[in-house]
Structures are given as structure tokens and as C-alpha cells.
Tab-separated table of C-alpha atoms and ligand atoms in Angstrom:
chain	number	residue	atom	x	y	z
A	1	MET	CA	114.139	104.567	86.091
A	2	SER	CA	111.225	105.309	83.956
A	3	GLY	CA	108.153	103.476	85.209
A	4	LEU	CA	106.417	104.089	88.444
A	5	TYR	CA	103.913	101.688	90.424
A	6	ILE	CA	101.932	103.290	93.182
A	7	HIS	CA	100.114	100.814	95.469
A	8	ILE	CA	96.884	101.352	97.144
A	9	PRO	CA	96.142	98.688	99.490
A	10	PHE	CA	92.406	99.717	100.211
A	11	CYS	CA	89.253	97.957	99.189
A	12	LEU	CA	85.544	98.678	100.350
A	13	ARG	CA	85.281	94.953	100.571
A	14	LYS	CA	87.855	92.224	100.201
A	15	CYS	CA	86.886	89.711	97.421
A	16	PRO	CA	87.164	85.765	98.532
A	17	TYR	CA	89.485	85.126	95.759
A	18	CYS	CA	91.792	87.761	96.160
A	19	ASP	CA	95.375	87.599	97.742
A	20	PHE	CA	96.649	91.110	96.760
A	21	PHE	CA	98.069	92.828	99.868
A	22	SER	CA	94.995	95.035	100.637
A	23	VAL	CA	92.680	95.681	103.415
A	24	GLU	CA	89.258	96.602	104.165
A	25	ASP	CA	89.326	100.297	104.923
A	26	VAL	CA	89.136	103.843	103.832
A	27	ILE	CA	92.098	105.557	102.536
A	28	PRO	CA	93.787	107.205	105.666
A	29	ALA	CA	93.651	110.954	104.990
A	30	ASP	CA	97.576	111.019	105.239
A	31	TYR	CA	98.193	108.122	103.220
A	32	PRO	CA	98.949	110.374	99.778
A	33	ARG	CA	101.669	112.173	102.005
A	34	ARG	CA	103.384	109.073	102.698
A	35	LEU	CA	103.262	108.111	99.024
A	36	CYS	CA	105.172	111.597	98.608
A	37	ARG	CA	107.404	110.967	101.303
A	38	HIS	CA	108.332	107.405	99.918
A	39	LEU	CA	109.034	108.923	96.610
A	40	GLU	CA	111.369	111.744	98.168
A	41	LEU	CA	113.230	108.836	99.776
A	42	ALA	CA	113.412	106.933	96.708
A	43	ALA	CA	114.711	109.792	94.867
A	44	SER	CA	117.310	110.377	97.512
A	45	ARG	CA	118.681	107.175	96.827
A	46	LEU	CA	118.593	106.866	93.589
A	47	PRO	CA	121.516	108.489	91.672
A	48	GLN	CA	120.456	108.408	88.148
A	49	ARG	CA	116.996	109.411	87.791
A	50	SER	CA	114.873	109.999	84.441
A	51	ALA	CA	111.558	111.278	83.732
A	52	PHE	CA	108.820	108.316	84.227
A	53	GLN	CA	107.131	107.068	80.889
A	54	THR	CA	104.482	105.043	82.517
A	55	ILE	CA	102.729	105.434	85.800
A	56	PHE	CA	100.388	102.788	87.341
A	57	PHE	CA	98.034	103.392	90.309
A	58	GLY	CA	97.212	99.638	91.280
A	59	GLY	CA	95.599	98.105	94.157
A	60	GLY	CA	93.647	97.525	96.062
A	61	THR	CA	91.219	100.227	94.835
A	62	PRO	CA	92.985	103.307	93.888
A	63	SER	CA	89.746	104.983	92.468
A	64	LEU	CA	88.727	105.389	96.317
A	65	MET	CA	91.451	107.854	96.604
A	66	PRO	CA	90.100	111.794	96.218
A	67	PRO	CA	91.426	112.806	92.789
A	68	ALA	CA	93.041	115.920	94.040
A	69	ARG	CA	95.293	113.749	96.439
A	70	MET	CA	96.096	111.675	93.489
A	71	GLY	CA	96.993	114.991	91.338
A	72	GLU	CA	99.395	115.880	94.410
A	73	VAL	CA	101.121	112.452	94.210
A	74	LEU	CA	101.703	113.121	90.427
A	75	ASP	CA	102.883	116.386	91.004
A	76	ARG	CA	105.411	115.103	93.416
A	77	ALA	CA	106.521	112.606	91.038
A	78	ALA	CA	107.061	115.108	88.316
A	79	ASP	CA	109.035	117.551	90.748
A	80	LEU	CA	111.395	114.689	91.762
A	81	PHE	CA	111.767	112.586	88.576
A	82	GLY	CA	109.812	114.151	85.906
A	83	ILE	CA	106.805	112.491	83.872
A	84	ASP	CA	107.008	112.676	79.970
A	85	ALA	CA	104.579	114.488	78.205
A	86	ASP	CA	103.310	111.621	76.725
A	87	ALA	CA	103.263	109.224	79.511
A	88	GLU	CA	100.842	106.636	79.929
A	89	ILE	CA	99.196	107.083	83.240
A	90	SER	CA	96.758	104.177	84.389
A	91	MET	CA	94.447	103.687	87.370
A	92	GLU	CA	92.797	100.578	88.320
A	93	ALA	CA	89.295	101.567	89.273
A	94	ASN	CA	86.208	99.419	90.676
A	95	PRO	CA	82.972	100.054	88.767
A	96	GLY	CA	81.273	100.515	92.108
A	97	THR	CA	83.018	103.495	93.553
A	98	LEU	CA	82.788	105.737	90.325
A	99	THR	CA	80.795	109.040	89.569
A	100	LEU	CA	80.799	111.254	86.423
A	101	GLY	CA	82.592	114.156	88.717
A	102	ASP	CA	84.949	111.855	89.911
A	103	LEU	CA	86.043	110.261	86.769
A	104	GLN	CA	86.521	114.167	85.189
A	105	ASP	CA	88.785	115.130	88.161
A	106	PHE	CA	90.853	111.703	87.665
A	107	ARG	CA	91.129	112.800	83.884
A	108	ALA	CA	92.133	116.275	84.895
A	109	ALA	CA	94.598	115.165	87.566
A	110	GLY	CA	96.312	113.743	84.780
A	111	ILE	CA	95.344	109.920	84.638
A	112	ASN	CA	94.769	109.117	80.892
A	113	ARG	CA	94.232	105.313	81.005
A	114	LEU	CA	91.603	103.644	83.074
A	115	SER	CA	91.523	99.729	83.817
A	116	LEU	CA	88.062	99.019	85.026
A	117	GLY	CA	87.819	95.608	87.331
A	118	VAL	CA	84.497	94.623	85.647
A	119	GLN	CA	85.072	90.648	86.028
A	120	SER	CA	81.927	89.765	84.398
A	121	LEU	CA	79.043	91.147	83.188
A	122	HIS	CA	76.594	88.377	84.612
A	123	ASP	CA	75.061	89.293	87.899
A	124	ALA	CA	75.308	85.693	89.625
A	125	SER	CA	78.699	85.563	88.530
A	126	LEU	CA	79.617	88.826	90.076
A	127	GLN	CA	77.701	87.946	93.681
A	128	ARG	CA	79.882	84.748	93.440
A	129	LEU	CA	83.101	86.667	93.130
A	130	GLY	CA	81.838	88.907	96.156
A	131	ARG	CA	82.092	91.983	93.767
A	132	ILE	CA	80.388	95.339	95.293
A	133	HIS	CA	79.222	96.206	91.823
A	134	ASP	CA	76.429	94.581	89.562
A	135	ALA	CA	76.812	94.648	85.643
A	136	GLN	CA	74.833	97.466	85.262
A	137	GLN	CA	77.350	99.656	87.199
A	138	ALA	CA	79.872	98.204	85.272
A	139	ARG	CA	78.285	99.091	82.172
A	140	SER	CA	77.630	102.530	83.351
A	141	ALA	CA	81.115	103.087	84.604
A	142	CYS	CA	82.045	102.572	80.740
A	143	THR	CA	79.977	105.139	79.790
A	144	LEU	CA	80.837	107.659	82.407
A	145	ALA	CA	84.560	106.833	81.807
A	146	ARG	CA	83.909	107.800	77.866
A	147	ARG	CA	82.070	110.976	78.727
A	148	ALA	CA	84.875	111.975	81.212
A	149	GLY	CA	87.296	111.869	78.202
A	150	PHE	CA	89.182	108.288	78.836
A	151	ASP	CA	89.876	107.293	75.325
A	152	ASN	CA	92.064	104.323	76.680
A	153	LEU	CA	89.836	101.972	78.385
A	154	GLY	CA	90.610	98.668	79.656
A	155	LEU	CA	88.442	96.085	81.364
A	156	ASP	CA	89.389	92.783	83.245
A	157	LEU	CA	87.440	89.877	82.431
A	158	MET	CA	87.456	86.521	84.779
A	159	PHE	CA	86.869	83.228	83.305
A	160	ALA	CA	86.953	79.848	84.371
A	161	LEU	CA	84.401	80.829	87.254
A	162	PRO	CA	82.840	78.096	89.882
A	163	GLY	CA	80.454	76.399	87.951
A	164	SER	CA	80.704	78.413	84.721
A	165	THR	CA	80.084	77.127	80.994
A	166	LEU	CA	81.553	77.798	77.786
A	167	ALA	CA	77.933	79.444	76.819
A	168	ALA	CA	78.135	81.638	79.908
A	169	LEU	CA	81.810	82.903	78.730
A	170	GLU	CA	80.497	83.286	75.438
A	171	ALA	CA	77.543	85.440	76.290
A	172	ASP	CA	80.105	87.517	78.812
A	173	ILE	CA	82.667	87.995	75.826
A	174	THR	CA	79.731	89.468	73.814
A	175	ALA	CA	78.708	91.637	76.703
A	176	PHE	CA	82.297	92.832	77.258
A	177	LEU	CA	82.740	93.624	73.122
A	178	GLU	CA	79.514	95.624	73.377
A	179	LEU	CA	81.185	97.946	75.695
A	180	GLU	CA	84.353	98.677	72.863
A	181	PRO	CA	87.151	98.262	75.079
A	182	ASP	CA	90.543	99.248	73.942
A	183	HIS	CA	92.116	96.669	76.206
A	184	LEU	CA	90.998	93.271	78.044
A	185	SER	CA	92.854	91.413	80.920
A	186	CYS	CA	91.566	88.192	80.918
A	187	TYR	CA	92.512	86.013	83.772
A	188	GLY	CA	91.443	82.413	84.578
A	189	LEU	CA	90.433	82.092	88.192
A	190	THR	CA	93.022	80.588	90.479
A	191	VAL	CA	92.143	79.294	93.778
A	192	GLU	CA	95.302	81.354	96.224
A	193	GLU	CA	96.087	79.645	99.604
A	194	GLY	CA	94.298	81.716	102.508
A	195	THR	CA	91.701	82.976	100.652
A	196	PRO	CA	87.948	82.154	101.478
A	197	PHE	CA	87.957	80.576	98.269
A	198	HIS	CA	90.738	78.069	99.052
A	199	ARG	CA	88.602	77.020	102.021
A	200	GLN	CA	85.491	76.613	100.070
A	201	PHE	CA	87.745	74.705	97.364
A	202	SER	CA	89.344	72.417	100.111
A	203	ARG	CA	85.839	71.428	101.359
A	204	GLY	CA	84.779	70.488	97.890
A	205	HIS	CA	82.430	73.735	97.834
A	206	LEU	CA	83.933	75.389	94.674
A	207	PRO	CA	83.003	73.691	91.508
A	208	LEU	CA	86.142	74.733	89.203
A	209	PRO	CA	86.441	73.691	85.475
A	210	ASP	CA	89.055	70.956	84.890
A	211	GLU	CA	92.098	71.421	82.432
A	212	ASN	CA	90.109	70.682	79.500
A	213	ASP	CA	87.452	73.160	79.960
A	214	TYR	CA	89.972	75.897	81.116
A	215	ALA	CA	91.623	75.409	77.618
A	216	ALA	CA	88.537	75.602	75.736
A	217	ALA	CA	87.580	78.953	77.542
A	218	PHE	CA	91.017	80.223	76.889
A	219	GLU	CA	90.831	79.251	73.167
A	220	LEU	CA	87.449	80.723	73.157
A	221	LEU	CA	88.662	84.033	74.174
A	222	HIS	CA	91.388	83.988	71.788
A	223	ALA	CA	89.157	83.142	68.767
A	224	ARG	CA	86.210	85.690	69.485
A	225	LEU	CA	88.945	88.625	70.712
A	226	THR	CA	91.470	88.408	67.899
A	227	ALA	CA	88.545	87.953	65.401
A	228	ARG	CA	87.491	91.524	66.610
A	229	GLY	CA	90.871	92.946	65.765
A	230	PHE	CA	92.535	92.491	69.185
A	231	SER	CA	95.987	91.349	69.493
A	232	HIS	CA	97.037	88.690	72.045
A	233	TYR	CA	100.160	90.486	72.997
A	234	GLU	CA	100.446	88.350	76.166
A	235	ILE	CA	99.351	85.255	77.683
A	236	SER	CA	96.506	86.937	79.728
A	237	ASN	CA	96.061	90.392	77.595
A	238	TYR	CA	94.636	91.663	74.747
A	239	ALA	CA	94.562	95.277	73.104
A	240	ARG	CA	93.292	97.165	69.981
A	241	PRO	CA	96.025	98.451	67.937
A	242	GLY	CA	98.683	100.650	69.804
A	243	ARG	CA	96.586	100.088	72.862
A	244	GLN	CA	98.933	97.636	74.597
A	245	CYS	CA	99.702	98.470	78.289
A	246	ARG	CA	103.021	100.185	78.239
A	247	HIS	CA	103.492	99.851	81.859
A	248	ASN	CA	103.010	95.986	82.036
A	249	LEU	CA	104.958	95.493	78.911
A	250	ARG	CA	107.988	97.075	80.864
A	251	TYR	CA	107.551	94.056	83.465
A	252	TRP	CA	107.771	91.545	80.790
A	253	GLN	CA	110.734	93.188	79.037
A	254	ARG	CA	112.598	93.576	82.464
A	255	ARG	CA	112.869	97.224	82.276
A	256	SER	CA	113.360	99.495	85.283
A	257	TYR	CA	110.440	100.614	87.221
A	258	LEU	CA	110.084	102.106	90.820
A	259	GLY	CA	107.224	100.586	93.224
A	260	ILE	CA	105.889	102.951	95.939
A	261	GLY	CA	103.691	102.227	98.860
A	262	PRO	CA	103.371	98.867	101.002
A	263	GLY	CA	103.110	95.841	99.062
A	264	ALA	CA	104.834	97.474	95.854
A	265	HIS	CA	107.804	95.952	94.070
A	266	SER	CA	110.838	97.608	91.896
A	267	PHE	CA	112.780	96.133	89.455
A	268	TYR	CA	116.603	97.829	88.562
A	269	ALA	CA	117.830	97.004	85.606
A	270	VAL	CA	121.373	97.418	86.589
A	271	GLU	CA	124.091	94.724	85.841
A	272	TRP	CA	122.192	91.565	86.090
A	273	GLY	CA	119.107	93.031	87.803
A	274	GLU	CA	117.726	93.877	91.261
A	275	ARG	CA	114.072	93.364	92.701
A	276	TRP	CA	113.356	95.419	95.846
A	277	SER	CA	110.079	95.033	97.705
A	278	VAL	CA	107.991	96.976	100.407
A	279	PRO	CA	106.582	94.641	103.028
A	280	GLY	CA	102.923	94.494	103.067
A	281	ASP	CA	102.418	96.050	106.206
A	282	LEU	CA	100.706	99.526	106.667
A	283	ASP	CA	102.069	100.083	110.383
A	284	LEU	CA	106.013	99.185	109.316
A	285	TYR	CA	105.254	101.207	106.245
A	286	ARG	CA	104.516	104.515	108.458
A	287	SER	CA	106.844	104.159	111.242
A	288	ARG	CA	109.983	103.239	108.416
A	289	LEU	CA	109.056	106.840	106.655
A	290	ARG	CA	108.586	108.452	110.194
A	291	GLN	CA	112.166	107.591	110.897
A	292	GLY	CA	113.129	108.686	107.325
A	293	SER	CA	114.438	105.344	106.129
A	294	ASP	CA	113.412	104.242	102.880
A	295	PRO	CA	110.740	101.247	103.261
A	296	ALA	CA	111.901	99.162	100.411
A	297	GLU	CA	114.006	96.297	101.139
A	298	ARG	CA	116.197	94.589	98.152
A	299	ILE	CA	114.802	91.000	97.897
A	300	GLU	CA	117.052	89.691	95.001
A	301	THR	CA	120.327	90.371	93.176
A	302	PHE	CA	120.504	88.486	89.817
A	303	ASP	CA	123.361	86.292	88.606
A	304	ARG	CA	123.926	86.226	84.814
A	305	ARG	CA	122.028	82.690	85.092
A	306	GLY	CA	119.315	84.084	87.051
A	307	ALA	CA	118.912	86.762	84.592
A	308	MET	CA	118.911	84.649	81.551
A	309	VAL	CA	116.108	82.441	83.205
A	310	GLU	CA	113.808	85.502	84.097
A	311	THR	CA	114.305	87.008	80.796
A	312	LEU	CA	112.962	83.811	79.228
A	313	TYR	CA	110.025	83.269	81.756
A	314	LEU	CA	108.917	87.021	81.301
A	315	GLY	CA	109.773	87.153	77.543
A	316	LEU	CA	107.889	83.683	76.624
A	317	ARG	CA	104.664	85.351	78.459
A	318	THR	CA	104.511	87.894	75.220
A	319	ALA	CA	103.284	87.574	71.748
A	320	GLU	CA	106.863	89.228	70.850
A	321	GLY	CA	108.558	86.624	72.747
A	322	VAL	CA	112.481	87.055	73.292
A	323	ASP	CA	114.635	88.258	70.927
A	324	VAL	CA	117.462	85.600	70.234
A	325	ARG	CA	120.071	87.793	68.594
A	326	LEU	CA	119.632	90.786	71.825
A	327	PHE	CA	119.642	87.371	73.987
A	328	GLN	CA	122.914	86.168	72.695
A	329	GLU	CA	124.586	89.634	72.710
A	330	ARG	CA	123.674	89.809	76.198
A	331	PHE	CA	124.232	86.679	77.649
A	332	GLY	CA	127.225	85.661	75.326
A	333	ASP	CA	125.506	82.433	73.940
A	334	SER	CA	122.472	81.422	72.406
A	335	ILE	CA	119.196	80.056	73.853
A	336	GLU	CA	119.558	76.611	72.306
A	337	ALA	CA	123.115	76.591	73.576
A	338	LEU	CA	122.438	77.224	76.983
A	339	PHE	CA	119.120	75.504	77.360
A	340	PRO	CA	119.457	72.746	74.748
A	341	GLU	CA	117.138	70.259	76.715
A	342	ALA	CA	114.402	72.825	77.213
A	343	VAL	CA	114.391	73.792	73.857
A	344	GLN	CA	114.191	70.381	72.426
A	345	ARG	CA	111.351	69.133	74.779
A	346	CYS	CA	109.210	72.248	74.070
A	347	GLY	CA	109.317	70.993	70.556
A	348	SER	CA	106.682	72.518	68.113
A	349	TYR	CA	105.112	74.624	71.103
A	350	LEU	CA	108.423	76.962	70.766
A	351	ARG	CA	108.565	78.870	67.300
A	352	GLN	CA	111.198	81.343	65.871
A	353	ASP	CA	109.954	83.750	63.272
A	354	GLY	CA	112.998	85.894	62.409
A	355	ASP	CA	114.653	86.805	65.510
A	356	ARG	CA	111.802	86.287	67.869
A	357	LEU	CA	111.650	83.119	69.701
A	358	HIS	CA	107.872	82.788	71.019
A	359	PHE	CA	105.443	80.243	72.266
A	360	THR	CA	102.369	79.128	70.244
A	361	LEU	CA	99.040	79.363	71.567
A	362	GLN	CA	99.018	75.789	72.445
A	363	GLY	CA	102.126	76.476	73.865
A	364	TRP	CA	100.966	79.256	76.409
A	365	LEU	CA	98.264	77.000	77.574
A	366	LEU	CA	101.249	74.671	78.860
A	367	TYR	CA	103.194	77.636	79.809
A	368	ASP	CA	103.660	76.764	83.398
A	369	HIS	CA	105.028	73.127	82.537
A	370	LEU	CA	107.098	74.520	79.462
A	371	ILE	CA	108.665	77.277	81.041
A	372	SER	CA	109.505	74.856	84.436
A	373	LEU	CA	111.850	73.143	82.030
A	374	PHE	CA	114.172	76.294	81.581
A	375	LEU	CA	114.340	76.881	85.284
B	401	SF4	S1	88.662	95.251	94.660
B	401	SF4	FE1	90.564	93.895	93.693
B	401	SF4	S2	92.293	94.392	95.291
B	401	SF4	FE2	90.301	94.749	96.036
B	401	SF4	S3	89.671	92.755	97.208
B	401	SF4	FE3	88.406	92.709	95.213
B	401	SF4	S4	90.076	91.593	93.869
B	401	SF4	FE4	91.208	92.338	95.537
């Protein structure tokens, strides 16, 4: 177990497109203590423990947590499991919640990578997305983060926004690049069931780009960001050299991680793999911890076929792709032999360079369709 995800499911205001497990509330005073208790219960269940190489505080809005409390959770994780001296310790932060003092304290508590949910640097788009911050606050958050000593700064950029144009995206990309991030996560807006955006969309009140506009936006991002030295290392993620998010790579490489907090998932790379999940229910979480039972539940035990499919499903999201030699060693047969029809139907969208099998850029644009051929 060498990755740790900690979920902080609290936000000042719920964004109308968001279906992550998070509630509009302040963080309860005892929440950090609950996380420590959860870590203790997980540690007692896991016979083999190794020091964490990556830790990720996600949400929700982890930057609402007092830095000293976050430091206590990290200390408990270090006591129970250990944390590598060069561990990547990331925190998602909302630009509307940050002060220089807090950022300095987060840095001092051990956070060494900041992921800012900027989404856009265009005020009208931020309002449409229901964000609590404006473009100026986002710019200021970047400046303060650098001043506080964060030399690994990632920004989230959202595209395919309602009513957006390629020219507006072009302007947004330019504005993002002026902030000189180390990492950019670029997600097209998706309309998730149960969200206010879904209701607006169903009534025809949310003008979203069509497939061609989406493809043009995806290609524009790729062209502009790679021209500026970013590697497009995963469908939605770009990084300067050496600045890939090591924690997220762990997910795509099917390596073990422990998830703490309601709504968090864990993956154990034992045998063909096991996936566990903590129900997204704050009351249930608290009562299970009170009873001294680990709140996580096993939701999937993979067989060989499931592990093969997931190796492809996750690995082909990355530019590295899947190592065909390792795949054959692990599963006893080649990808072509196991999935002949899917490989043949992917055609030139699937390319092999040395031992790496990966999708081309155009293949990534058709990812959902192409990967379904392997399922
Ligand atoms: S701040 Fe992030 S987690 Fe919270 S509601 Fe908005 S998108 Fe969701």
C-alpha cells in the first residue's frame, strides 16, 4: 500500500455540474479525528504496510480544513504507515478559500503540491459554472501559492462550457499559460444525472457544444499546450517534464492505494485486484467508526478477465499506454491473441511503439467507443 487518498467532502457551495460526494457545510470539528480513526482501523486490517509514496487530499474542498488539522492527519499516517521523505503530497484547493497565511501553513504541514480548481479565467464562465471565485481571485491564488513556496502547482481547466466558442477557449488557454502552471487538468464539462445542470439540459436550457466542437476544443488544447512544452500524458492531463501527478498515475497503472473518508475508494493490487469503497454517507461513516468497524466495503474482486480489461481500460488513458511484454507475462497471452477483434477494429487509432501499445490523439477522442470494444 503506497498511495493514500483522503476525501474531504465539504464545500462552501455546491457547483451545479458536480456529482462528487460532497455536502454544503463547514468541516465538522471532529472530522480530522474521524480520519485518524479510519487510518487506525485500516492499518489494523492491512497486514503488510509500506510507507506512502503519494498522498492526495481531494474533495470536496480540502482547503477548508485548518492546516494544523491536516498536519495531524499526516502525522497519524506517518506513525501508522510511514511517509517517504520524497513523497508527493497533493491538496485540491478552491481559489475562493485561500489566504497567504493558510497556504504557508499548508506548506509547513507537509503539502508540497497544490491543485487549484480554477476551471476558467473568464468571469462569465465562472458564474455560469456556479463557482465561488472570480478570475482575479484565481490569479491571486496562484501568486500566493508561489509565494508560500509551492513549486508544484496544478490548475484545472474546464472546456466545452455552455455557449462557449473556440475563440473563448483560446483566450482561456492563453490566460492559464500566463500563470505558468506545472500541470494542467483539462476536463470537458459533462452533464451528470441528478445535478442542476442535468435538469437544465433536459429542458433545453444548457447549450452544449456538439461532438465536432468538442473535438476541435480537445485538439486546440493539445496543440497549444504541447507547443508550450507540456506533455499530454493522460487523456485529460498535461504536465511539464517531471511534473506528472504521481498519485494519479498510480490509479491508471493499477497500483495499490488506500482511500480514507466517506466516498473514498481503495484498490489493492493483490492477486487480480480488489476494489473497496467507503459509502458516501457521513452519518453511517461516523457510526461505523464509533463501533470500531472499518467503514470500507469490498465492492469488487477481480478475476483474470476483469483484471486484463481494467489494465487496458486504465492504461490506454495514458500516453505510455500498456506495456505489451508485461501484459503477456502477467496474463499469459498477448493482447492481440486475447482481444483480436477489438485490436483489429481499433485499426490505426491503436499504435505500438516498442513495447508500448497506446491510442493516438484521434484514438483518445474516440476513447469511450474504442475501449468499449475490449469490454
Ligand atoms: S467545489 Fe469542487 S467538489 Fe465542491 S461542488 Fe464544486 S466541483 Fe464539486
